[in-house]
């Protein structure tokens, strides 16, 4: 069992489609993935650069969900946490999925009953 401070990531072959889609199903996590996807391939960003203003416990939960689903890699960098999208692993496992999800803007949220 890894130590509490160690971050575990699934092997590329263990990334599960249901887990990936479930992680992307939350708007905050989808936004984090979109921001990471906008970086150059292989480029990392610090947590504070891509995560919206949320309580620390909420941020921790969302990042853990994304990491455990295989969508991102977290790497401690001093007192900061570097994040990178696992684009190559996701593309190898589910070709075209990431691009499809990121290109889809989704329906506009309903604001009330239609007249």
PDB file of C-alpha atoms in Angstrom:
ATOM      1  CA  UNK A   1       0.000   0.000   0.000  1.00  0.00           C
ATOM      2  CA  UNK A   2       1.434   3.402  -0.972  1.00  0.00           C
ATOM      3  CA  UNK A   3       2.247   5.986   1.675  1.00  0.00           C
ATOM      4  CA  UNK A   4      -0.319   8.721   2.255  1.00  0.00           C
ATOM      5  CA  UNK A   5       1.783  11.297   0.404  1.00  0.00           C
ATOM      6  CA  UNK A   6       2.303   9.108  -2.682  1.00  0.00           C
ATOM      7  CA  UNK A   7       0.016   9.711  -5.633  1.00  0.00           C
ATOM      8  CA  UNK A   8      -1.048   6.560  -7.434  1.00  0.00           C
ATOM      9  CA  UNK A   9      -2.038   6.562 -11.085  1.00  0.00           C
ATOM     10  CA  UNK A  10      -3.640   3.689 -12.996  1.00  0.00           C
ATOM     11  CA  UNK A  11      -1.556   1.976 -15.655  1.00  0.00           C
ATOM     12  CA  UNK A  12      -2.623   2.987 -19.166  1.00  0.00           C
ATOM     13  CA  UNK A  13      -4.157  -0.436 -19.809  1.00  0.00           C
ATOM     14  CA  UNK A  14      -6.212  -0.200 -16.626  1.00  0.00           C
ATOM     15  CA  UNK A  15      -7.960   3.050 -17.557  1.00  0.00           C
ATOM     16  CA  UNK A  16     -11.668   2.242 -17.654  1.00  0.00           C
ATOM     17  CA  UNK A  17     -14.131   3.947 -20.015  1.00  0.00           C
ATOM     18  CA  UNK A  18     -16.878   4.106 -17.398  1.00  0.00           C
ATOM     19  CA  UNK A  19     -14.508   5.744 -14.915  1.00  0.00           C
ATOM     20  CA  UNK A  20     -13.311   8.286 -17.486  1.00  0.00           C
ATOM     21  CA  UNK A  21     -16.843   9.231 -18.501  1.00  0.00           C
ATOM     22  CA  UNK A  22     -17.982   9.422 -14.880  1.00  0.00           C
ATOM     23  CA  UNK A  23     -15.084  11.743 -14.042  1.00  0.00           C
ATOM     24  CA  UNK A  24     -15.871  13.948 -17.039  1.00  0.00           C
ATOM     25  CA  UNK A  25     -19.533  14.071 -16.043  1.00  0.00           C
ATOM     26  CA  UNK A  26     -18.970  16.823 -13.490  1.00  0.00           C
ATOM     27  CA  UNK A  27     -18.700  20.370 -14.890  1.00  0.00           C
ATOM     28  CA  UNK A  28     -15.773  21.368 -12.657  1.00  0.00           C
ATOM     29  CA  UNK A  29     -13.740  18.302 -13.661  1.00  0.00           C
ATOM     30  CA  UNK A  30     -14.607  18.775 -17.330  1.00  0.00           C
ATOM     31  CA  UNK A  31     -13.430  22.392 -17.059  1.00  0.00           C
ATOM     32  CA  UNK A  32     -10.132  21.271 -15.485  1.00  0.00           C
ATOM     33  CA  UNK A  33      -9.572  18.772 -18.315  1.00  0.00           C
ATOM     34  CA  UNK A  34     -10.407  21.402 -20.937  1.00  0.00           C
ATOM     35  CA  UNK A  35      -7.888  23.814 -19.418  1.00  0.00           C
ATOM     36  CA  UNK A  36      -5.192  21.122 -19.363  1.00  0.00           C
ATOM     37  CA  UNK A  37      -6.039  20.147 -22.942  1.00  0.00           C
ATOM     38  CA  UNK A  38      -5.463  23.733 -24.064  1.00  0.00           C
ATOM     39  CA  UNK A  39      -1.797  23.476 -23.018  1.00  0.00           C
ATOM     40  CA  UNK A  40       0.869  22.323 -25.440  1.00  0.00           C
ATOM     41  CA  UNK A  41       1.247  18.552 -25.591  1.00  0.00           C
ATOM     42  CA  UNK A  42       3.145  17.333 -22.536  1.00  0.00           C
ATOM     43  CA  UNK A  43       3.076  20.731 -20.824  1.00  0.00           C
ATOM     44  CA  UNK A  44       2.184  20.833 -17.131  1.00  0.00           C
ATOM     45  CA  UNK A  45       0.320  23.466 -15.146  1.00  0.00           C
ATOM     46  CA  UNK A  46       0.175  24.138 -11.452  1.00  0.00           C
ATOM     47  CA  UNK A  47      -3.027  23.337  -9.651  1.00  0.00           C
ATOM     48  CA  UNK A  48      -3.819  27.001  -8.952  1.00  0.00           C
ATOM     49  CA  UNK A  49      -3.612  27.817 -12.662  1.00  0.00           C
ATOM     50  CA  UNK A  50      -6.383  25.458 -13.739  1.00  0.00           C
ATOM     51  CA  UNK A  51      -8.634  24.898 -10.745  1.00  0.00           C
ATOM     52  CA  UNK A  52     -11.372  27.434 -10.068  1.00  0.00           C
ATOM     53  CA  UNK A  53     -11.773  29.106  -6.688  1.00  0.00           C
ATOM     54  CA  UNK A  54     -13.130  26.262  -4.629  1.00  0.00           C
ATOM     55  CA  UNK A  55     -12.531  25.013  -1.113  1.00  0.00           C
ATOM     56  CA  UNK A  56      -9.327  23.006  -0.859  1.00  0.00           C
ATOM     57  CA  UNK A  57     -11.197  19.817   0.077  1.00  0.00           C
ATOM     58  CA  UNK A  58     -13.361  20.133  -3.041  1.00  0.00           C
ATOM     59  CA  UNK A  59     -10.323  20.677  -5.261  1.00  0.00           C
ATOM     60  CA  UNK A  60      -8.631  17.653  -3.674  1.00  0.00           C
ATOM     61  CA  UNK A  61     -11.698  15.527  -4.383  1.00  0.00           C
ATOM     62  CA  UNK A  62     -11.959  16.592  -8.032  1.00  0.00           C
ATOM     63  CA  UNK A  63      -8.253  16.113  -8.704  1.00  0.00           C
ATOM     64  CA  UNK A  64      -8.240  12.692  -7.020  1.00  0.00           C
ATOM     65  CA  UNK A  65     -11.232  11.637  -9.137  1.00  0.00           C
ATOM     66  CA  UNK A  66      -9.484  12.763 -12.334  1.00  0.00           C
ATOM     67  CA  UNK A  67      -6.197  11.094 -11.335  1.00  0.00           C
ATOM     68  CA  UNK A  68      -7.788   7.805 -10.283  1.00  0.00           C
ATOM     69  CA  UNK A  69      -9.843   7.649 -13.488  1.00  0.00           C
ATOM     70  CA  UNK A  70      -6.631   8.028 -15.515  1.00  0.00           C
ATOM     71  CA  UNK A  71      -7.369  11.438 -17.011  1.00  0.00           C
ATOM     72  CA  UNK A  72      -4.520  13.328 -15.445  1.00  0.00           C
ATOM     73  CA  UNK A  73      -1.155  12.906 -13.850  1.00  0.00           C
ATOM     74  CA  UNK A  74      -0.351  14.750 -10.642  1.00  0.00           C
ATOM     75  CA  UNK A  75       3.235  15.395  -9.643  1.00  0.00           C
ATOM     76  CA  UNK A  76       4.387  17.113  -6.475  1.00  0.00           C
ATOM     77  CA  UNK A  77       6.722  19.998  -7.272  1.00  0.00           C
ATOM     78  CA  UNK A  78       7.889  21.453  -3.987  1.00  0.00           C
ATOM     79  CA  UNK A  79       4.856  22.917  -2.266  1.00  0.00           C
ATOM     80  CA  UNK A  80       2.904  22.982  -5.525  1.00  0.00           C
ATOM     81  CA  UNK A  81       1.195  20.259  -7.490  1.00  0.00           C
ATOM     82  CA  UNK A  82       1.829  19.935 -11.231  1.00  0.00           C
ATOM     83  CA  UNK A  83      -0.978  18.605 -13.401  1.00  0.00           C
ATOM     84  CA  UNK A  84      -0.812  17.142 -16.892  1.00  0.00           C
ATOM     85  CA  UNK A  85      -3.429  15.532 -19.079  1.00  0.00           C
ATOM     86  CA  UNK A  86      -2.656  11.897 -19.941  1.00  0.00           C
ATOM     87  CA  UNK A  87      -3.486  12.574 -23.581  1.00  0.00           C
ATOM     88  CA  UNK A  88      -1.302   9.817 -25.087  1.00  0.00           C
ATOM     89  CA  UNK A  89      -2.575   7.137 -22.698  1.00  0.00           C
ATOM     90  CA  UNK A  90      -6.202   8.140 -23.277  1.00  0.00           C
ATOM     91  CA  UNK A  91      -5.762   8.244 -27.045  1.00  0.00           C
ATOM     92  CA  UNK A  92      -4.130   4.813 -27.066  1.00  0.00           C
ATOM     93  CA  UNK A  93      -6.870   3.346 -24.885  1.00  0.00           C
ATOM     94  CA  UNK A  94      -9.904   5.138 -26.411  1.00  0.00           C
ATOM     95  CA  UNK A  95      -8.967   6.668 -29.793  1.00  0.00           C
ATOM     96  CA  UNK A  96     -10.795   9.922 -30.486  1.00  0.00           C
ATOM     97  CA  UNK A  97     -12.728   9.995 -27.210  1.00  0.00           C
ATOM     98  CA  UNK A  98     -10.914  12.912 -25.625  1.00  0.00           C
ATOM     99  CA  UNK A  99     -11.236  15.065 -28.730  1.00  0.00           C
ATOM    100  CA  UNK A 100     -14.921  14.259 -29.025  1.00  0.00           C
ATOM    101  CA  UNK A 101     -15.631  15.102 -25.403  1.00  0.00           C
ATOM    102  CA  UNK A 102     -13.609  18.315 -25.504  1.00  0.00           C
ATOM    103  CA  UNK A 103     -15.212  19.483 -28.752  1.00  0.00           C
ATOM    104  CA  UNK A 104     -18.734  18.884 -27.477  1.00  0.00           C
ATOM    105  CA  UNK A 105     -20.096  22.019 -25.862  1.00  0.00           C
ATOM    106  CA  UNK A 106     -23.348  20.397 -24.768  1.00  0.00           C
ATOM    107  CA  UNK A 107     -26.820  21.868 -24.627  1.00  0.00           C
ATOM    108  CA  UNK A 108     -27.440  25.224 -23.045  1.00  0.00           C
ATOM    109  CA  UNK A 109     -28.659  24.901 -19.470  1.00  0.00           C
ATOM    110  CA  UNK A 110     -32.396  25.330 -19.047  1.00  0.00           C
ATOM    111  CA  UNK A 111     -33.302  28.536 -17.243  1.00  0.00           C
ATOM    112  CA  UNK A 112     -36.999  27.917 -16.948  1.00  0.00           C
ATOM    113  CA  UNK A 113     -40.049  26.635 -18.765  1.00  0.00           C
ATOM    114  CA  UNK A 114     -40.359  27.427 -22.425  1.00  0.00           C
ATOM    115  CA  UNK A 115     -43.010  30.053 -23.271  1.00  0.00           C
TER     116      UNK A 115
END
